[in-house]
């Protein structure tokens, strides 16, 4: 992994198209600005990982009860 | 064609029921072809069955059937992946997880909805940027909130 040191308002440019700016540093939180082409999808890493993990768990789902009955009982 | 499913045995589907996921879904990127199947036509819960692996299937639900307030927040160009469907050609599904021996605690992933372009038969899993959604919303709690 490439590691660079940056100060506030300094930036990193990736592939001529995406700019990452350090906007603010407060304690252990860093605000980052991202300027990227509209077709580049940007997500927080942990959301991505959570969904991967949940998909793996969901793939194990097996049903041995009537789920619609459970819902109707609730409704 | 006849397909082998994980949950409901062998069934017949039409060629136009095959949905292509160009990027698969997260953690299952290598599986691209799915069909949405169920034993009963009007079932609330359906299976999104992989056509590449009979053992891979996801239980899914239309989120509007369990919560009236669901609105995924998507990046405005995210739907390019599925060829920018118009509103009337969009189907939204969310994946359900049922814990073993505790079906009352089944949850739905509202953070990563599956969005399908019905006309082009293209699908993808997208990430809602709303922090309220979560990957494990308990379905019975959502229903209770609706009733309240």
PDB file of C-alpha atoms in Angstrom, chain B residues 8-122:
ATOM      1  CA  UNK B   8     -37.996 -25.694  -4.252  1.00  0.00           C
ATOM      2  CA  UNK B   9     -36.584 -28.480  -6.412  1.00  0.00           C
ATOM      3  CA  UNK B  10     -36.605 -28.495 -10.196  1.00  0.00           C
ATOM      4  CA  UNK B  11     -38.761 -25.904 -11.871  1.00  0.00           C
ATOM      5  CA  UNK B  12     -39.437 -24.597 -15.343  1.00  0.00           C
ATOM      6  CA  UNK B  13     -38.635 -20.983 -16.172  1.00  0.00           C
ATOM      7  CA  UNK B  14     -38.803 -18.997 -19.401  1.00  0.00           C
ATOM      8  CA  UNK B  15     -35.638 -17.649 -21.017  1.00  0.00           C
ATOM      9  CA  UNK B  16     -36.881 -14.090 -20.420  1.00  0.00           C
ATOM     10  CA  UNK B  17     -36.905 -14.677 -16.653  1.00  0.00           C
ATOM     11  CA  UNK B  18     -33.119 -14.849 -16.538  1.00  0.00           C
ATOM     12  CA  UNK B  19     -31.625 -11.730 -14.925  1.00  0.00           C
ATOM     13  CA  UNK B  20     -28.012 -10.869 -15.617  1.00  0.00           C
ATOM     14  CA  UNK B  21     -25.964  -9.244 -12.834  1.00  0.00           C
ATOM     15  CA  UNK B  22     -22.910  -7.709 -14.575  1.00  0.00           C
ATOM     16  CA  UNK B  23     -21.005  -7.426 -11.282  1.00  0.00           C
ATOM     17  CA  UNK B  24     -22.731 -10.232  -9.396  1.00  0.00           C
ATOM     18  CA  UNK B  25     -23.565  -9.285  -5.817  1.00  0.00           C
ATOM     19  CA  UNK B  26     -21.091  -8.405  -3.081  1.00  0.00           C
ATOM     20  CA  UNK B  27     -19.009 -11.412  -1.998  1.00  0.00           C
ATOM     21  CA  UNK B  28     -20.505 -13.420  -4.890  1.00  0.00           C
ATOM     22  CA  UNK B  29     -19.061 -11.460  -7.802  1.00  0.00           C
ATOM     23  CA  UNK B  30     -18.445 -14.525  -9.964  1.00  0.00           C
ATOM     24  CA  UNK B  31     -22.149 -15.498 -10.142  1.00  0.00           C
ATOM     25  CA  UNK B  32     -23.970 -13.503 -12.811  1.00  0.00           C
ATOM     26  CA  UNK B  33     -27.221 -15.229 -13.758  1.00  0.00           C
ATOM     27  CA  UNK B  34     -30.215 -15.443 -11.450  1.00  0.00           C
ATOM     28  CA  UNK B  35     -33.947 -16.080 -11.663  1.00  0.00           C
ATOM     29  CA  UNK B  36     -36.582 -15.033  -9.138  1.00  0.00           C
ATOM     30  CA  UNK B  37     -38.667 -18.043  -8.237  1.00  0.00           C
ATOM     31  CA  UNK B  38     -41.263 -19.054  -5.672  1.00  0.00           C
ATOM     32  CA  UNK B  39     -43.573 -21.954  -4.994  1.00  0.00           C
ATOM     33  CA  UNK B  40     -46.664 -19.756  -4.934  1.00  0.00           C
ATOM     34  CA  UNK B  41     -47.103 -16.919  -7.404  1.00  0.00           C
ATOM     35  CA  UNK B  42     -48.190 -14.353  -4.792  1.00  0.00           C
ATOM     36  CA  UNK B  43     -45.632 -15.297  -2.131  1.00  0.00           C
ATOM     37  CA  UNK B  44     -44.203 -12.371  -0.122  1.00  0.00           C
ATOM     38  CA  UNK B  45     -40.841 -14.121   0.125  1.00  0.00           C
ATOM     39  CA  UNK B  46     -39.222 -15.349  -3.064  1.00  0.00           C
ATOM     40  CA  UNK B  47     -35.902 -16.944  -3.909  1.00  0.00           C
ATOM     41  CA  UNK B  48     -33.301 -15.344  -6.086  1.00  0.00           C
ATOM     42  CA  UNK B  49     -31.792 -18.527  -7.433  1.00  0.00           C
ATOM     43  CA  UNK B  50     -28.356 -18.590  -9.059  1.00  0.00           C
ATOM     44  CA  UNK B  51     -28.412 -20.324 -12.438  1.00  0.00           C
ATOM     45  CA  UNK B  52     -24.670 -20.915 -12.170  1.00  0.00           C
ATOM     46  CA  UNK B  53     -24.832 -22.860  -8.903  1.00  0.00           C
ATOM     47  CA  UNK B  54     -27.978 -24.683  -7.700  1.00  0.00           C
ATOM     48  CA  UNK B  55     -26.776 -24.405  -4.081  1.00  0.00           C
ATOM     49  CA  UNK B  56     -26.648 -20.588  -4.208  1.00  0.00           C
ATOM     50  CA  UNK B  57     -29.923 -18.807  -3.557  1.00  0.00           C
ATOM     51  CA  UNK B  58     -31.019 -15.783  -1.583  1.00  0.00           C
ATOM     52  CA  UNK B  59     -34.372 -15.319   0.085  1.00  0.00           C
ATOM     53  CA  UNK B  60     -35.708 -11.918  -0.986  1.00  0.00           C
ATOM     54  CA  UNK B  61     -38.625  -9.650  -0.208  1.00  0.00           C
ATOM     55  CA  UNK B  62     -40.068  -6.525  -1.762  1.00  0.00           C
ATOM     56  CA  UNK B  63     -39.258  -3.986   0.978  1.00  0.00           C
ATOM     57  CA  UNK B  64     -42.561  -2.177   0.373  1.00  0.00           C
ATOM     58  CA  UNK B  65     -44.360  -5.302   1.616  1.00  0.00           C
ATOM     59  CA  UNK B  66     -42.826  -4.927   5.069  1.00  0.00           C
ATOM     60  CA  UNK B  67     -42.120  -1.233   5.503  1.00  0.00           C
ATOM     61  CA  UNK B  68     -43.956   1.694   3.966  1.00  0.00           C
ATOM     62  CA  UNK B  69     -41.167   4.197   4.395  1.00  0.00           C
ATOM     63  CA  UNK B  70     -38.265   2.600   2.544  1.00  0.00           C
ATOM     64  CA  UNK B  71     -36.431   4.791   0.066  1.00  0.00           C
ATOM     65  CA  UNK B  72     -32.881   3.757  -0.819  1.00  0.00           C
ATOM     66  CA  UNK B  73     -30.461   6.657  -1.295  1.00  0.00           C
ATOM     67  CA  UNK B  74     -28.308   5.915  -4.327  1.00  0.00           C
ATOM     68  CA  UNK B  75     -25.520   7.707  -6.117  1.00  0.00           C
ATOM     69  CA  UNK B  76     -27.204   9.402  -9.059  1.00  0.00           C
ATOM     70  CA  UNK B  77     -25.230   7.497 -11.659  1.00  0.00           C
ATOM     71  CA  UNK B  78     -25.112   4.141  -9.897  1.00  0.00           C
ATOM     72  CA  UNK B  79     -27.911   2.743 -12.042  1.00  0.00           C
ATOM     73  CA  UNK B  80     -25.785   3.025 -15.181  1.00  0.00           C
ATOM     74  CA  UNK B  81     -24.714  -0.524 -14.333  1.00  0.00           C
ATOM     75  CA  UNK B  82     -28.231  -1.698 -15.188  1.00  0.00           C
ATOM     76  CA  UNK B  83     -28.697   0.667 -18.125  1.00  0.00           C
ATOM     77  CA  UNK B  84     -30.589   3.445 -16.281  1.00  0.00           C
ATOM     78  CA  UNK B  85     -34.099   1.966 -16.159  1.00  0.00           C
ATOM     79  CA  UNK B  86     -37.095   4.267 -16.140  1.00  0.00           C
ATOM     80  CA  UNK B  87     -39.141   4.185 -12.928  1.00  0.00           C
ATOM     81  CA  UNK B  88     -41.810   1.849 -14.301  1.00  0.00           C
ATOM     82  CA  UNK B  89     -39.191  -0.761 -15.231  1.00  0.00           C
ATOM     83  CA  UNK B  90     -37.531  -0.909 -11.817  1.00  0.00           C
ATOM     84  CA  UNK B  91     -38.002  -3.677  -9.276  1.00  0.00           C
ATOM     85  CA  UNK B  92     -36.453  -3.387  -5.834  1.00  0.00           C
ATOM     86  CA  UNK B  93     -35.773  -6.435  -3.661  1.00  0.00           C
ATOM     87  CA  UNK B  94     -33.929  -6.835  -0.390  1.00  0.00           C
ATOM     88  CA  UNK B  95     -32.140  -9.951   0.833  1.00  0.00           C
ATOM     89  CA  UNK B  96     -33.537 -11.703   3.908  1.00  0.00           C
ATOM     90  CA  UNK B  97     -31.478 -13.611   6.465  1.00  0.00           C
ATOM     91  CA  UNK B  98     -33.292 -16.200   8.573  1.00  0.00           C
ATOM     92  CA  UNK B  99     -31.251 -17.379  11.563  1.00  0.00           C
ATOM     93  CA  UNK B 100     -31.403 -21.155  12.129  1.00  0.00           C
ATOM     94  CA  UNK B 101     -34.241 -22.153  14.514  1.00  0.00           C
ATOM     95  CA  UNK B 102     -35.285 -18.561  15.099  1.00  0.00           C
ATOM     96  CA  UNK B 103     -37.410 -17.462  12.164  1.00  0.00           C
ATOM     97  CA  UNK B 104     -39.050 -14.713  14.272  1.00  0.00           C
ATOM     98  CA  UNK B 105     -35.700 -12.954  14.209  1.00  0.00           C
ATOM     99  CA  UNK B 106     -35.396 -12.864  10.431  1.00  0.00           C
ATOM    100  CA  UNK B 107     -33.784  -9.689   9.176  1.00  0.00           C
ATOM    101  CA  UNK B 108     -33.681  -7.776   5.925  1.00  0.00           C
ATOM    102  CA  UNK B 109     -30.738  -5.957   4.361  1.00  0.00           C
ATOM    103  CA  UNK B 110     -32.051  -2.467   3.572  1.00  0.00           C
ATOM    104  CA  UNK B 111     -28.529  -1.089   3.125  1.00  0.00           C
ATOM    105  CA  UNK B 112     -27.732  -3.143   0.038  1.00  0.00           C
ATOM    106  CA  UNK B 113     -30.907  -3.381  -2.073  1.00  0.00           C
ATOM    107  CA  UNK B 114     -31.056  -5.412  -5.277  1.00  0.00           C
ATOM    108  CA  UNK B 115     -32.322  -3.279  -8.118  1.00  0.00           C
ATOM    109  CA  UNK B 116     -33.498  -4.857 -11.340  1.00  0.00           C
ATOM    110  CA  UNK B 117     -34.126  -3.347 -14.741  1.00  0.00           C
ATOM    111  CA  UNK B 118     -37.146  -5.395 -15.681  1.00  0.00           C
ATOM    112  CA  UNK B 119     -37.112  -4.479 -19.327  1.00  0.00           C
ATOM    113  CA  UNK B 120     -33.441  -5.245 -19.956  1.00  0.00           C
ATOM    114  CA  UNK B 121     -33.267  -8.049 -17.355  1.00  0.00           C
ATOM    115  CA  UNK B 122     -30.219  -6.530 -15.706  1.00  0.00           C
TER     116      UNK B 122
END
